[in-house]
Amino acid sequence: MLSSLSRLLGLMRPSSLRQYLGSVPLPPSQEQQPKASAELDHKACYLCHSLLMLAGVVVNCRDITPDQWGELQLLCMQLDRHISAQIRESPQATHHTMLKDLATQTYIRWQELLTHCQPQAQYFSPWKDI
């Protein structure tokens, strides 16, 4: 399950969602284009926010086993790379700030899960085989 989510997390980037949503042609009027572009940006952020909330629910409702530790670690790295790093905050776009906050909160929650399910290191013990 986490490996499937890992493959999908990269598709949740606001820029990817904006490109997908932008496949619908913008209005031809020059006046309408900035407004339509801002609306498209808002829709992409809203969709990313919704998908990130769902991803958080999927991860948080599972008991993470030590075997899934690496998959969760990969999810954290992808969340940071694909979503947190891609969002540019600005005073005019509070939806960017809200999305970045959610990504940060999700990242912190997942990091806490990682610390609780960290696999035990296998140390060499000369007494083990005796």
mmCIF file with all atom_site columns, C-alpha atoms in Angstrom, residues 55-130:
data_model
loop_
_atom_site.group_PDB
_atom_site.id
_atom_site.type_symbol
_atom_site.label_atom_id
_atom_site.label_alt_id
_atom_site.label_comp_id
_atom_site.label_asym_id
_atom_site.label_entity_id
_atom_site.label_seq_id
_atom_site.pdbx_PDB_ins_code
_atom_site.Cartn_x
_atom_site.Cartn_y
_atom_site.Cartn_z
_atom_site.occupancy
_atom_site.B_iso_or_equiv
_atom_site.pdbx_formal_charge
_atom_site.auth_seq_id
_atom_site.auth_comp_id
_atom_site.auth_asym_id
_atom_site.auth_atom_id
_atom_site.pdbx_PDB_model_num
ATOM 1  C CA . ALA A 1 55  ? -2.486 10.279  1.821  1.00 0.00 ? 55  ALA A CA 1
ATOM 2  C CA . GLY A 1 56  ? -2.141 11.339  5.453  1.00 0.00 ? 56  GLY A CA 1
ATOM 3  C CA . VAL A 1 57  ? -5.227 9.350   6.415  1.00 0.00 ? 57  VAL A CA 1
ATOM 4  C CA . VAL A 1 58  ? -3.942 6.258   4.574  1.00 0.00 ? 58  VAL A CA 1
ATOM 5  C CA . VAL A 1 59  ? -0.573 6.372   6.326  1.00 0.00 ? 59  VAL A CA 1
ATOM 6  C CA . ASN A 1 60  ? -1.876 7.339   9.764  1.00 0.00 ? 60  ASN A CA 1
ATOM 7  C CA . CYS A 1 61  ? -4.538 4.627   9.932  1.00 0.00 ? 61  CYS A CA 1
ATOM 8  C CA . ARG A 1 62  ? -2.024 1.844   9.298  1.00 0.00 ? 62  ARG A CA 1
ATOM 9  C CA . ASP A 1 63  ? 0.236  0.166   11.785 1.00 0.00 ? 63  ASP A CA 1
ATOM 10 C CA . ILE A 1 64  ? 3.647  0.684   10.249 1.00 0.00 ? 64  ILE A CA 1
ATOM 11 C CA . THR A 1 65  ? 5.744  -2.429  10.601 1.00 0.00 ? 65  THR A CA 1
ATOM 12 C CA . PRO A 1 66  ? 9.539  -2.350  10.679 1.00 0.00 ? 66  PRO A CA 1
ATOM 13 C CA . ASP A 1 67  ? 9.425  -3.880  7.183  1.00 0.00 ? 67  ASP A CA 1
ATOM 14 C CA . GLN A 1 68  ? 7.576  -0.786  5.898  1.00 0.00 ? 68  GLN A CA 1
ATOM 15 C CA . TRP A 1 69  ? 10.029 1.636   7.503  1.00 0.00 ? 69  TRP A CA 1
ATOM 16 C CA . GLY A 1 70  ? 11.946 2.143   4.247  1.00 0.00 ? 70  GLY A CA 1
ATOM 17 C CA . GLU A 1 71  ? 8.734  2.787   2.300  1.00 0.00 ? 71  GLU A CA 1
ATOM 18 C CA . LEU A 1 72  ? 7.639  5.438   4.797  1.00 0.00 ? 72  LEU A CA 1
ATOM 19 C CA . GLN A 1 73  ? 11.078 7.000   4.688  1.00 0.00 ? 73  GLN A CA 1
ATOM 20 C CA . LEU A 1 74  ? 10.770 7.192   0.895  1.00 0.00 ? 74  LEU A CA 1
ATOM 21 C CA . LEU A 1 75  ? 7.332  8.812   1.254  1.00 0.00 ? 75  LEU A CA 1
ATOM 22 C CA . CYS A 1 76  ? 8.837  11.489  3.519  1.00 0.00 ? 76  CYS A CA 1
ATOM 23 C CA . MET A 1 77  ? 11.592 12.235  1.027  1.00 0.00 ? 77  MET A CA 1
ATOM 24 C CA . GLN A 1 78  ? 9.117  12.444  -1.843 1.00 0.00 ? 78  GLN A CA 1
ATOM 25 C CA . LEU A 1 79  ? 6.759  14.668  0.135  1.00 0.00 ? 79  LEU A CA 1
ATOM 26 C CA . ASP A 1 80  ? 9.610  17.047  0.786  1.00 0.00 ? 80  ASP A CA 1
ATOM 27 C CA . ARG A 1 81  ? 10.910 16.943  -2.795 1.00 0.00 ? 81  ARG A CA 1
ATOM 28 C CA . HIS A 1 82  ? 7.690  16.931  -4.801 1.00 0.00 ? 82  HIS A CA 1
ATOM 29 C CA . ILE A 1 83  ? 5.347  19.033  -2.732 1.00 0.00 ? 83  ILE A CA 1
ATOM 30 C CA . SER A 1 84  ? 7.054  21.138  -0.047 1.00 0.00 ? 84  SER A CA 1
ATOM 31 C CA . ALA A 1 85  ? 9.919  22.259  -2.271 1.00 0.00 ? 85  ALA A CA 1
ATOM 32 C CA . GLN A 1 86  ? 7.613  23.042  -5.211 1.00 0.00 ? 86  GLN A CA 1
ATOM 33 C CA . ILE A 1 87  ? 5.326  25.475  -3.383 1.00 0.00 ? 87  ILE A CA 1
ATOM 34 C CA . ARG A 1 88  ? 6.196  29.152  -3.519 1.00 0.00 ? 88  ARG A CA 1
ATOM 35 C CA . GLU A 1 89  ? 4.450  31.157  -0.844 1.00 0.00 ? 89  GLU A CA 1
ATOM 36 C CA . SER A 1 90  ? 3.256  34.701  -1.436 1.00 0.00 ? 90  SER A CA 1
ATOM 37 C CA . PRO A 1 91  ? 0.976  37.141  0.391  1.00 0.00 ? 91  PRO A CA 1
ATOM 38 C CA . GLN A 1 92  ? -1.394 37.124  -2.589 1.00 0.00 ? 92  GLN A CA 1
ATOM 39 C CA . ALA A 1 93  ? -1.742 33.334  -2.603 1.00 0.00 ? 93  ALA A CA 1
ATOM 40 C CA . THR A 1 94  ? -2.697 32.199  0.881  1.00 0.00 ? 94  THR A CA 1
ATOM 41 C CA . HIS A 1 95  ? -3.739 28.834  -0.537 1.00 0.00 ? 95  HIS A CA 1
ATOM 42 C CA . HIS A 1 96  ? -0.038 28.160  -1.206 1.00 0.00 ? 96  HIS A CA 1
ATOM 43 C CA . THR A 1 97  ? 0.750  28.845  2.449  1.00 0.00 ? 97  THR A CA 1
ATOM 44 C CA . MET A 1 98  ? -2.061 26.572  3.619  1.00 0.00 ? 98  MET A CA 1
ATOM 45 C CA . LEU A 1 99  ? -0.840 23.776  1.344  1.00 0.00 ? 99  LEU A CA 1
ATOM 46 C CA . LYS A 1 100 ? 2.758  24.178  2.471  1.00 0.00 ? 100 LYS A CA 1
ATOM 47 C CA . ASP A 1 101 ? 1.609  24.086  6.111  1.00 0.00 ? 101 ASP A CA 1
ATOM 48 C CA . LEU A 1 102 ? -0.295 20.858  5.489  1.00 0.00 ? 102 LEU A CA 1
ATOM 49 C CA . ALA A 1 103 ? 2.722  19.327  3.738  1.00 0.00 ? 103 ALA A CA 1
ATOM 50 C CA . THR A 1 104 ? 4.937  20.299  6.682  1.00 0.00 ? 104 THR A CA 1
ATOM 51 C CA . GLN A 1 105 ? 2.495  18.903  9.249  1.00 0.00 ? 105 GLN A CA 1
ATOM 52 C CA . THR A 1 106 ? 2.181  15.670  7.267  1.00 0.00 ? 106 THR A CA 1
ATOM 53 C CA . TYR A 1 107 ? 5.959  15.393  6.996  1.00 0.00 ? 107 TYR A CA 1
ATOM 54 C CA . ILE A 1 108 ? 6.349  15.852  10.758 1.00 0.00 ? 108 ILE A CA 1
ATOM 55 C CA . ARG A 1 109 ? 3.659  13.244  11.489 1.00 0.00 ? 109 ARG A CA 1
ATOM 56 C CA . TRP A 1 110 ? 5.319  10.751  9.164  1.00 0.00 ? 110 TRP A CA 1
ATOM 57 C CA . GLN A 1 111 ? 8.725  11.440  10.721 1.00 0.00 ? 111 GLN A CA 1
ATOM 58 C CA . GLU A 1 112 ? 7.229  10.710  14.145 1.00 0.00 ? 112 GLU A CA 1
ATOM 59 C CA . LEU A 1 113 ? 5.890  7.414   12.787 1.00 0.00 ? 113 LEU A CA 1
ATOM 60 C CA . LEU A 1 114 ? 9.361  6.611   11.508 1.00 0.00 ? 114 LEU A CA 1
ATOM 61 C CA . THR A 1 115 ? 10.870 7.075   14.947 1.00 0.00 ? 115 THR A CA 1
ATOM 62 C CA . HIS A 1 116 ? 8.272  4.784   16.524 1.00 0.00 ? 116 HIS A CA 1
ATOM 63 C CA . CYS A 1 117 ? 8.659  1.938   14.052 1.00 0.00 ? 117 CYS A CA 1
ATOM 64 C CA . GLN A 1 118 ? 12.390 2.145   13.390 1.00 0.00 ? 118 GLN A CA 1
ATOM 65 C CA . PRO A 1 119 ? 13.835 -1.329  12.831 1.00 0.00 ? 119 PRO A CA 1
ATOM 66 C CA . GLN A 1 120 ? 16.315 -2.516  15.391 1.00 0.00 ? 120 GLN A CA 1
ATOM 67 C CA . ALA A 1 121 ? 19.883 -2.528  14.162 1.00 0.00 ? 121 ALA A CA 1
ATOM 68 C CA . GLN A 1 122 ? 21.441 -5.944  13.856 1.00 0.00 ? 122 GLN A CA 1
ATOM 69 C CA . TYR A 1 123 ? 24.723 -5.842  15.720 1.00 0.00 ? 123 TYR A CA 1
ATOM 70 C CA . PHE A 1 124 ? 27.401 -8.443  15.414 1.00 0.00 ? 124 PHE A CA 1
ATOM 71 C CA . SER A 1 125 ? 27.529 -10.534 18.542 1.00 0.00 ? 125 SER A CA 1
ATOM 72 C CA . PRO A 1 126 ? 30.242 -13.145 18.979 1.00 0.00 ? 126 PRO A CA 1
ATOM 73 C CA . TRP A 1 127 ? 27.960 -14.861 21.551 1.00 0.00 ? 127 TRP A CA 1
ATOM 74 C CA . LYS A 1 128 ? 25.020 -15.243 19.168 1.00 0.00 ? 128 LYS A CA 1
ATOM 75 C CA . ASP A 1 129 ? 26.151 -18.523 17.579 1.00 0.00 ? 129 ASP A CA 1
ATOM 76 C CA . ILE A 1 130 ? 27.226 -20.176 20.808 1.00 0.00 ? 130 ILE A CA 1
#
